Short mmCIF file of C-alpha atoms in Angstrom, two decimals:
data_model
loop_
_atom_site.label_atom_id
_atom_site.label_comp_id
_atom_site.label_asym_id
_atom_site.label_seq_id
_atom_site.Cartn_x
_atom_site.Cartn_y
_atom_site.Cartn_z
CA UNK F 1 45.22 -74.92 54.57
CA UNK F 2 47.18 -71.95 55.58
CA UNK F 3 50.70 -71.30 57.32
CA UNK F 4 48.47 -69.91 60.41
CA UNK F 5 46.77 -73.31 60.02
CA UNK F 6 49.91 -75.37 60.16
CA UNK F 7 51.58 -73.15 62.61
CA UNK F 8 48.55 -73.63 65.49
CA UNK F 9 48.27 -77.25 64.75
CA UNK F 10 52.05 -77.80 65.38
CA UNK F 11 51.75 -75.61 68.73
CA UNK F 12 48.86 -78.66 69.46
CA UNK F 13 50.63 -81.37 68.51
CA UNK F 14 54.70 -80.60 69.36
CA UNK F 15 56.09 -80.56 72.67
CA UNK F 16 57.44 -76.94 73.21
CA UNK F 17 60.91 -76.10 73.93
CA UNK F 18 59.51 -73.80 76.79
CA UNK F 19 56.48 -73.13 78.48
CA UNK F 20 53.83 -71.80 75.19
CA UNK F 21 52.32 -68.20 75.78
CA UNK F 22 48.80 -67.75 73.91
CA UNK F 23 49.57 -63.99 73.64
CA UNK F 24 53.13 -64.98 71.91
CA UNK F 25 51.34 -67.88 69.65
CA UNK F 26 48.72 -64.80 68.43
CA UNK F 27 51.45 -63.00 67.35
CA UNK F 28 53.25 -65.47 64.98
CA UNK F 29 49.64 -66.40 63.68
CA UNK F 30 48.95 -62.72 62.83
CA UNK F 31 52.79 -63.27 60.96
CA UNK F 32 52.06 -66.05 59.24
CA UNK F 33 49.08 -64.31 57.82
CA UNK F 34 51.10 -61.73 56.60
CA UNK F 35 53.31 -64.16 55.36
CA UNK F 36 50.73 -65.67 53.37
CA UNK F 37 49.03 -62.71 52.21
CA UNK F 38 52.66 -61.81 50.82
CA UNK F 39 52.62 -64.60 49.06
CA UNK F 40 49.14 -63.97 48.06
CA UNK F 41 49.69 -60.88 46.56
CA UNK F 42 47.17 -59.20 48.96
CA UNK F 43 49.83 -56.91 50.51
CA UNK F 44 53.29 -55.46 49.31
CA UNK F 45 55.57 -53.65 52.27
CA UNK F 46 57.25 -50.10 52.09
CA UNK F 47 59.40 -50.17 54.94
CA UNK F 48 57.86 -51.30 57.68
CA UNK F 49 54.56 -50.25 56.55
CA UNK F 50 51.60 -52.77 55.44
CA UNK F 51 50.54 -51.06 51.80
CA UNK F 52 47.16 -53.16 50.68
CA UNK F 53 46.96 -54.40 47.15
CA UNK F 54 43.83 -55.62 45.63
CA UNK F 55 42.08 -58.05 47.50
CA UNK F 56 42.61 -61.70 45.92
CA UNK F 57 39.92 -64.50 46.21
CA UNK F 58 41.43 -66.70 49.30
CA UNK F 59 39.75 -70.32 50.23
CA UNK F 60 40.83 -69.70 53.47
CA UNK F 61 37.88 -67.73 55.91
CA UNK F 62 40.58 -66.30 58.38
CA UNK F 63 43.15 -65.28 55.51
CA UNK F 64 39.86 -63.45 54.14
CA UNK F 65 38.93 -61.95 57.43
CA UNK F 66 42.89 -60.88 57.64
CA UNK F 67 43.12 -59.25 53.89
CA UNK F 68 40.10 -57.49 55.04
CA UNK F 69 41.49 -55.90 58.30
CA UNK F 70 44.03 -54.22 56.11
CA UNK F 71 44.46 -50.42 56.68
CA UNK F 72 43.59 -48.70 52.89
CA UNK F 73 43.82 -45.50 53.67
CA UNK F 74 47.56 -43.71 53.54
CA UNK F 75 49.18 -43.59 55.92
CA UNK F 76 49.73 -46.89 56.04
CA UNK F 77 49.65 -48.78 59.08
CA UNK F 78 53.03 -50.48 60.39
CA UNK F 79 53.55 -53.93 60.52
CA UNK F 80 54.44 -53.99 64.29
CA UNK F 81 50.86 -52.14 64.93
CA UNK F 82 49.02 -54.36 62.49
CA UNK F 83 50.77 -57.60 64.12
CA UNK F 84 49.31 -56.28 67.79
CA UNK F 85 46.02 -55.39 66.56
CA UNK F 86 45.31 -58.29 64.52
CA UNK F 87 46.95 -60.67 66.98
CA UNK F 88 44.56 -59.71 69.71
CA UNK F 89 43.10 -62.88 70.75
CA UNK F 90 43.84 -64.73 67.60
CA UNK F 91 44.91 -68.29 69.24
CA UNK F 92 41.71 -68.94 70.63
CA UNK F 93 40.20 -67.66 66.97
CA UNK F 94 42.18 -70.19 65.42
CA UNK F 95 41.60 -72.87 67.78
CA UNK F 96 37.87 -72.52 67.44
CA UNK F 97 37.97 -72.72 63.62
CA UNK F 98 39.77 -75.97 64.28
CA UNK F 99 37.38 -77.01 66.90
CA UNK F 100 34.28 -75.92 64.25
CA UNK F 101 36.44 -77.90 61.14
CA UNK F 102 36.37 -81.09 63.74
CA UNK F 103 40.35 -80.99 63.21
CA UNK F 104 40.30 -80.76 67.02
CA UNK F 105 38.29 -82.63 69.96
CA UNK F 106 38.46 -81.74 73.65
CA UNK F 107 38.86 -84.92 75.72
CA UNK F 108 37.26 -85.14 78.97
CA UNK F 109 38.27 -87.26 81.80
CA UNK F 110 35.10 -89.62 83.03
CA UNK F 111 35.77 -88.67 86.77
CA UNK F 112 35.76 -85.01 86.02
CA UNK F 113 33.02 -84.54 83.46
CA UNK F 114 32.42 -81.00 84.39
CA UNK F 115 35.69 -79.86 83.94
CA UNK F 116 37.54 -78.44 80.98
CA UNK F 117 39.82 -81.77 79.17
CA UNK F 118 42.57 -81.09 76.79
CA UNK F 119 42.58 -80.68 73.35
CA UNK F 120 43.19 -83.19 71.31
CA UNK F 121 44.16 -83.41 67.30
CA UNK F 122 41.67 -85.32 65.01
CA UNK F 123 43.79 -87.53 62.22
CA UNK F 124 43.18 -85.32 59.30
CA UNK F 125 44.80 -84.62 56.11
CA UNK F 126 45.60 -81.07 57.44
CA UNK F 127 47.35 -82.67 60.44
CA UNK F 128 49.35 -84.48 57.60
CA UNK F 129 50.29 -81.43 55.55
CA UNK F 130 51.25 -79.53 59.08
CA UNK F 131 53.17 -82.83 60.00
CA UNK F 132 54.93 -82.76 56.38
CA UNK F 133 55.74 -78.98 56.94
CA UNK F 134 57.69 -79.57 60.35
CA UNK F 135 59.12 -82.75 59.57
CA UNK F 136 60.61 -81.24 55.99
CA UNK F 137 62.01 -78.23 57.98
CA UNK F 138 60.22 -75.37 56.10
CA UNK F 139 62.18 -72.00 57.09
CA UNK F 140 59.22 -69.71 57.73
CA UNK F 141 57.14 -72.35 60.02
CA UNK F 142 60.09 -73.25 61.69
CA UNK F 143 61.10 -69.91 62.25
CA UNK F 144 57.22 -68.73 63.55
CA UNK F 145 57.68 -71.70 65.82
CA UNK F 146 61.13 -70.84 66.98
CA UNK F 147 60.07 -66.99 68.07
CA UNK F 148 57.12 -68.31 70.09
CA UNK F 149 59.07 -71.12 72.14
CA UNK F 150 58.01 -74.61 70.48
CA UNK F 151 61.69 -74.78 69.16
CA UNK F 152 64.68 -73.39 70.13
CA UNK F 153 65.81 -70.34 68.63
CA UNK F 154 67.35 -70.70 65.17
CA UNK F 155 71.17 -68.96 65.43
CA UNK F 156 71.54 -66.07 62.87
CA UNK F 157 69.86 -64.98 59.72
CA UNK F 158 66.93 -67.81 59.30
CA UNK F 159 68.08 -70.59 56.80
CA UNK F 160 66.48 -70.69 53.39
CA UNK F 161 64.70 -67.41 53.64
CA UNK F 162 66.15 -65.43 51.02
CA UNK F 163 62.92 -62.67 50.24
CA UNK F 164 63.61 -59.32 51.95
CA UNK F 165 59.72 -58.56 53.20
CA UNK F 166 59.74 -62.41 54.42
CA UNK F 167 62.59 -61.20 56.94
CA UNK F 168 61.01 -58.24 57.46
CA UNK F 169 57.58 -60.36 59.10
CA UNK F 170 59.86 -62.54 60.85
CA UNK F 171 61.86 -59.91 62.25
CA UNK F 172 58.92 -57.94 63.13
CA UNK F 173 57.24 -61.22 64.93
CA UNK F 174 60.58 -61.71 67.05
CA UNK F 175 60.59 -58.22 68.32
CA UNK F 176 56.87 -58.42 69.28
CA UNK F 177 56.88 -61.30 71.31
CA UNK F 178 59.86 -59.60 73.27
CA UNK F 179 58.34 -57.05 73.55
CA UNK F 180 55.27 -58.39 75.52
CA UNK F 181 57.42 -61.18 77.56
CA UNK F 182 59.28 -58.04 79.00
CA UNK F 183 55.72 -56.54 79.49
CA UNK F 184 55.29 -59.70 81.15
CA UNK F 185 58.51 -59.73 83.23
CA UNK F 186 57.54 -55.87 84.34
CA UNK F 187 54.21 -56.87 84.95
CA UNK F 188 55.40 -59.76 87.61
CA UNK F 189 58.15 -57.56 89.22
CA UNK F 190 55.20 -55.10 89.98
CA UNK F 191 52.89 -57.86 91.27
CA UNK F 192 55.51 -58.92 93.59
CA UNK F 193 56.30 -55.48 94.95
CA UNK F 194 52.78 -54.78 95.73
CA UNK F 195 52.87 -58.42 97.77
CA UNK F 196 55.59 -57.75 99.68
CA UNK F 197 54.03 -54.36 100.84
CA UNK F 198 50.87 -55.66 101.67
CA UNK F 199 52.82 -58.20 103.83
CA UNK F 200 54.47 -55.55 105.65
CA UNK F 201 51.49 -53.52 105.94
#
C-alpha cells in the first residue's frame, strides 16, 4: 500500500474534524504521492520545482501512473502546478481503485434500492496498516489529514518531520487547499450577490 492509500482510507473510515471537501482530499493525495515518490527516489526538488529522476519499478498502479505524469523536460514544473494538475479529480480515482481492490463496498438501503448508499470499508489488511498508521501518529499522514480537515490543525512546524523537501510537500499541500477554500468562499459571496439581485429584479 501507499501513503495515498492510507490517507483515502482514513478520510473513509475517521470522523472529520470539519465538513471533508473532495477537491481538498485530491490535493493531499496528489502530496502524498509526492511524498512517496520522494521516498522512492522517483523525484528530487530544486526549489519548488518537481526535477524527475529515473523512473523506479513501483507495485503500486497509481504511484506508477503518478511517476509517469512527471514533467521531463526543463523547465521543470512547480510543485504547486503539479499538485493542481495531478489532483484533478484524484479522490474519486482513488476511491474507485478501492472500490475495484474490493477494499470498499457501497451499502444500499432495502427501501431505497435505486439510490446511491454509502461507502463502506471492507476488513482488510490494508485497512489494518492505514489503522496502524493513524493510531501510531505518523507525522506525514497526520499532517495530510490535518490540512484537509479530518484532524485539527497541528500547531507549528509538523512534529517528527525533520527532511527539508518533506516540508516543502506539506507546505505546498497547506497552501493549496487555501487556496481553493478561498476560491470557494469567493465563489459563494458571488452566488449570493447574483441572488439577491435577481430578488430585487
Amino acid at each position: 500500500m501507499s501513503t495515498p492509500r492510507d490517507l483515502m482510507i482514513v478520510a473513509l473510515d475517521v470522523a472529520p474534524s470539519r465538513p471533508l471537501e473532495r477537491g481538498d482530499l485530491s490535493l493531499a493525495l496528489a502530496g502524498a504521492e509526492a511524498y512517496d515518490l520522494l521516498r522512492a527516489e522517483a523525484l528530487t526538488l530544486d526549489g519548488e520545482r518537481i526535477v524527475p529522476r529515473r523512473k523506479p519499478d513501483l507495485e503500486d498502479r497509481l504511484l506508477d501512473e503518478a511517476a509517469g505524469s512527471l514533467v521531463r523536460q526543463m523547465p521543470y514544473e512547480s510543485l504547486a502546478d503539479w499538485l493542481w494538475r495531478r489532483g484533478r479529480g484524484l479522490a474519486s480515482v482513488y476511491l474507485a481503485a478501492l472500490e475495484d481492490e474490493g477494499q470498499v463496498t457501497w451499502e444500499r438501503s432495502r427501501w431505497l434500492p435505486f439510490r446511491s448508499g454509502r461507502t463502506v470499508l471492507s476488513d482488510t489488511g490494508a485497512r489494518r496498516r492505514a489503522a496502524y498508521r493513524w493510531a501510531a501518529d505518523e507525522p506525514v499522514l497526520l499532517a495530510l489529514a490535518a490540512a484537509v480537515g479530518i484532524r485539527e490543525e497541528i500547531a507549528g512546524a509538523e512534529p517528527g518531520v525533520g527532511d527539508d523537501a518533506v516540508l516543502t510537500v506539506l507546505a505546498a499541500v497547506h497552501d493549496a487547499v487555501m487556496e481553493l477554500e478561498a476560491v470557494r468562499q469567493r465563489r459563494a459571496i458571488e452566488e449570493a450577490a447574483f441572488a439577491n439581485v435577481w430578488r430585487g429584479a
